[in-house]
Structure formats: C-alpha cells, structure tokens
Short mmCIF file of C-alpha atoms in Angstrom, two decimals:
data_model
loop_
_atom_site.label_atom_id
_atom_site.label_comp_id
_atom_site.label_asym_id
_atom_site.label_seq_id
_atom_site.Cartn_x
_atom_site.Cartn_y
_atom_site.Cartn_z
CA MET A 1342 61.90 -127.41 35.83
CA GLN A 1343 61.50 -124.44 33.38
CA PRO A 1344 60.04 -121.25 34.31
CA THR A 1345 56.23 -120.85 33.35
CA GLU A 1346 55.11 -118.12 30.71
CA ASN A 1347 53.83 -115.93 33.88
CA LEU A 1348 55.48 -116.30 37.38
CA SER A 1349 53.15 -113.65 39.01
CA GLY A 1350 51.74 -114.78 41.96
CA THR A 1351 54.00 -118.06 42.45
CA ASN A 1352 56.52 -118.69 44.99
CA ILE A 1353 59.97 -118.47 43.06
CA ALA A 1354 61.30 -120.70 45.95
CA LEU A 1355 59.83 -123.58 44.05
CA TYR A 1356 61.47 -122.87 40.92
CA THR A 1357 64.99 -124.33 40.15
CA VAL A 1358 66.27 -121.89 37.05
CA LYS A 1359 68.84 -123.36 34.82
CA LYS A 1360 71.80 -121.20 33.62
CA LYS A 1361 70.74 -117.89 31.96
CA PHE A 1362 67.77 -115.88 32.06
CA THR A 1363 66.72 -113.65 29.32
CA ASP A 1364 65.76 -109.84 30.31
CA ARG A 1365 62.14 -110.42 30.08
CA TRP A 1366 62.44 -113.79 32.49
CA LYS A 1367 64.71 -111.49 34.44
CA GLU A 1368 61.94 -108.63 34.92
CA GLN A 1369 59.29 -111.27 35.73
CA VAL A 1370 61.38 -112.80 38.41
CA MET A 1371 61.91 -109.47 40.13
CA ASN A 1372 57.90 -108.32 40.07
CA ALA A 1373 56.95 -111.67 41.24
CA LYS A 1374 54.75 -111.64 44.17
CA LEU A 1375 56.55 -113.39 47.19
CA LYS A 1376 54.18 -115.71 49.63
CA THR A 1377 55.52 -116.30 53.15
CA LEU A 1378 54.28 -118.81 55.61
CA VAL A 1379 54.92 -117.37 59.14
CA PRO A 1380 54.01 -119.95 62.07
CA GLU A 1381 52.56 -117.94 64.90
CA GLU A 1382 54.39 -120.42 67.37
CA ALA A 1383 58.01 -119.79 65.91
CA ALA A 1384 60.02 -117.24 67.28
CA VAL A 1385 60.37 -114.24 64.78
CA ASP A 1386 63.20 -111.72 65.75
CA SER A 1387 62.45 -108.16 64.79
CA ARG A 1388 65.20 -108.06 61.94
CA SER A 1389 63.59 -111.07 60.07
CA PHE A 1390 59.75 -109.95 60.39
CA ASP A 1391 60.92 -106.28 59.29
CA ARG A 1392 62.83 -107.85 56.42
CA ILE A 1393 59.44 -109.98 55.26
CA VAL A 1394 57.10 -106.88 55.89
CA SER A 1395 59.44 -104.39 53.96
CA ASP A 1396 58.87 -106.21 50.96
CA LYS A 1397 56.26 -104.59 49.35
CA ASN A 1398 55.34 -107.36 47.20
CA ALA A 1399 55.28 -109.82 50.16
CA ASP A 1400 52.03 -111.76 51.02
CA ILE A 1401 52.44 -112.98 54.49
CA SER A 1402 49.57 -115.66 55.88
CA SER A 1403 49.86 -117.60 59.25
CA ALA A 1404 48.99 -120.83 60.53
CA LEU A 1405 48.75 -121.71 64.26
CA ASN A 1406 50.86 -124.54 63.68
CA GLY A 1407 52.10 -126.74 61.04
CA GLU A 1408 50.25 -129.88 62.03
CA LYS A 1409 47.01 -128.12 61.77
CA VAL A 1410 48.05 -127.20 58.26
CA VAL A 1411 49.05 -130.63 57.37
CA ASN A 1412 46.06 -132.28 58.97
CA ASP A 1413 43.71 -129.88 56.90
CA SER A 1414 41.32 -132.31 54.87
CA SER A 1415 40.30 -129.44 52.18
CA MET A 1416 44.16 -129.54 51.36
CA HIS A 1417 44.07 -133.24 50.35
CA GLU A 1418 40.70 -133.90 48.89
CA ALA A 1419 39.70 -133.55 45.05
CA PRO A 1420 36.66 -131.41 44.62
CA THR A 1421 33.91 -134.46 43.92
CA LYS A 1422 30.56 -134.00 42.32
CA LYS A 1423 27.21 -135.90 43.53
CA ARG A 1424 25.63 -138.31 41.14
CA THR A 1425 22.13 -137.53 41.10
CA LEU A 1426 19.13 -139.88 40.77
CA ALA A 1427 18.01 -138.57 37.45
CA LYS A 1428 21.34 -138.93 35.98
CA THR A 1429 21.68 -142.89 37.38
CA ILE A 1430 18.45 -143.52 35.61
CA GLY A 1431 19.53 -141.74 32.49
CA MET A 1432 22.84 -143.90 32.20
CA ALA A 1433 20.65 -147.00 32.98
CA ILE A 1434 18.30 -146.17 30.31
CA ALA A 1435 21.50 -145.40 27.81
CA ALA A 1436 23.51 -148.31 28.49
CA PRO A 1437 21.54 -150.84 26.54
CA LEU A 1438 21.47 -148.54 23.67
CA LEU A 1439 24.92 -147.67 23.59
CA ALA A 1440 25.67 -151.43 23.44
CA LEU A 1441 23.18 -152.04 20.83
CA ALA A 1442 24.94 -149.29 18.65
CA PHE A 1443 28.20 -151.18 19.26
CA VAL A 1444 26.95 -154.30 18.48
CA ILE A 1445 25.41 -153.01 15.04
CA ALA A 1446 28.21 -150.79 13.85
CA LEU A 1447 31.69 -152.80 14.98
CA PRO A 1448 31.04 -155.58 12.59
CA LEU A 1449 30.32 -152.98 9.90
CA ILE A 1450 33.22 -150.97 10.60
CA GLY A 1451 35.70 -154.05 10.61
CA LEU A 1452 34.44 -155.21 7.22
CA TYR A 1453 35.34 -151.56 5.99
CA TYR A 1454 38.45 -151.54 7.26
CA MET A 1455 39.38 -155.09 5.89
CA ALA A 1456 38.07 -153.76 2.37
CA LYS A 1457 40.18 -150.47 2.67
CA PHE A 1458 43.43 -152.39 3.66
CA GLY A 1459 42.89 -154.93 1.25
CA LEU A 1460 42.65 -152.02 -1.41
CA GLU A 1461 45.57 -150.39 -0.29
CA ALA A 1462 47.86 -153.42 -0.31
CA PHE A 1463 46.71 -154.40 -3.77
CA ALA A 1464 47.31 -150.77 -4.80
CA LYS A 1465 50.79 -150.87 -3.66
CA LYS A 1466 51.19 -153.84 -5.73
CA LEU A 1467 49.84 -152.88 -9.00
CA PRO A 1468 50.21 -149.08 -9.33
CA VAL A 1469 49.23 -149.28 -12.99
CA GLU A 1470 45.60 -150.19 -11.91
CA ASN A 1471 45.71 -147.16 -9.20
CA ARG A 1472 43.16 -144.98 -10.56
CA LYS A 1473 40.60 -147.88 -10.91
CA LEU A 1474 41.07 -149.04 -7.50
CA LYS A 1475 40.71 -145.44 -6.08
CA ASN A 1476 37.31 -145.59 -8.00
CA ALA A 1477 36.51 -148.73 -6.66
CA ALA A 1478 37.38 -147.41 -2.94
CA THR A 1479 35.02 -144.50 -3.36
CA LEU A 1480 32.44 -146.78 -4.72
CA LEU A 1481 32.83 -149.16 -1.68
CA LYS A 1482 32.91 -146.05 0.79
CA ASN A 1483 29.61 -144.77 -0.79
CA ILE A 1484 27.82 -148.43 -0.59
CA GLY A 1485 29.11 -148.63 3.42
CA LEU A 1486 27.83 -145.08 3.94
CA PHE A 1487 24.55 -145.94 2.37
CA LEU A 1488 24.22 -149.03 4.40
CA VAL A 1489 25.10 -147.49 7.63
CA ALA A 1490 22.82 -144.48 7.17
CA PRO A 1491 19.72 -145.90 8.63
CA PHE A 1492 21.61 -147.13 11.80
CA ILE A 1493 22.79 -143.42 12.14
CA ALA A 1494 19.23 -142.32 11.72
CA LEU A 1495 18.07 -144.70 14.29
CA GLY A 1496 20.84 -143.45 16.87
CA TYR A 1497 19.28 -139.86 16.28
CA VAL A 1498 15.77 -140.80 16.46
CA ILE A 1499 16.61 -142.73 19.87
CA ALA A 1500 19.09 -139.89 21.22
CA LEU A 1501 17.43 -136.92 20.35
CA PRO A 1502 14.21 -136.83 22.32
CA PHE A 1503 16.33 -137.46 25.62
CA ALA A 1504 18.87 -134.46 24.72
CA GLY A 1505 15.77 -132.24 24.28
CA LEU A 1506 14.35 -133.78 27.81
CA VAL A 1507 17.65 -132.64 29.28
CA MET A 1508 17.72 -129.47 27.63
CA PHE A 1509 13.84 -128.52 28.79
CA THR A 1510 14.75 -129.59 32.16
CA LYS A 1511 17.79 -127.10 32.31
CA LEU A 1512 15.61 -124.25 31.12
CA ALA A 1513 12.85 -124.84 33.48
CA ASN A 1514 15.39 -125.11 36.36
CA GLU A 1515 16.91 -121.84 35.25
CA ALA A 1516 13.51 -120.32 34.84
CA ARG A 1517 12.72 -121.39 38.26
CA ALA A 1518 15.93 -120.14 39.87
CA ASN A 1519 15.65 -116.84 38.00
CA ARG A 1520 12.05 -116.47 39.47
CA GLY A 1521 12.98 -116.57 43.03
#
C-alpha cells in the first residue's frame, strides 16, 4: 500500500512501505502520531508502559476487553438517514412525472442518435461532401432542439413549483429553529 499524502494521526503499523522513502516521507513518518491500544486486563510491565508513555506523540486509549470492542455495534454500522413521510410522498408524486419524461424523451433521443451516427458514417465514406453534411447535421440538431424545447419547458413548469415549495419549507424550518 502506498503512503498517503499526509500520514499525521494515522497508525503507521498499518502501512507496509516499499523500498525507499524520500526525505519528505521520512519526516512525515517520524512526526506521525502513534496510536496504541492498551487493554486494562493485559499485564503491562513497567518497562513497556514507560516506553509507551515516554513517546511524547503517543495517544494511549484503553478498552475493558477485546470482546467489548469487537461487539460494539457503533463500529460495525454505517450511519443511516431516516426517510421522512414528506420525502416519501414527494417521491410518490415525482415518480410518474419522471416516467412520463423518459417515455417522451427517449424515442426522440434515439432518433437523434440514429441520424447522427448515420451522418457520421456517410461523412466517412464521402469526405468530399463533408462540409455539406456538417451543415445538414447542424440543421438536424437545431430542428431536434426545436422539437424537444416544449417538453423541456414542460419539465420546468412541473418541477419548479415543487422546488420552490421545498426551498420555502427549508427557510421556514431554519427561521423556526433560530427563533427558539
């Protein structure tokens, strides 16, 4: 495993470093803070404990026993966000509208790409008429955008009131939280 840009605060024992270090890496390794876990049940003789404590950069933490640390559920679970009722209702309202947008848009996108790839293949076979094909491709692109523009506008007309409602709700919640 290659060393990361900043080794401060990491446990150097986790890194297996290959071959040579540059002076910069050596300095970072020497100044990195070592973390040592000392179980309270384990017998620690005075020499080893003095060696741990004498290192001014050592961060010593203890656990009652290893089993308690392994069984700690907070170490094994990722933090989860709870889905609210408002978010569920919003997704239920938005899902049919998204499906409608895909049903309308995908055939038009397919036609656009078929025409585009056909013109590109034709341009490769007849490079003499390449200038005319570029003009035709630009014309087809403009016509396609002209045909799709009402659907894009419809998407904005449908989506923006919901976006505004969400923004107003957030502002109201922030104002309510700041008020007390």
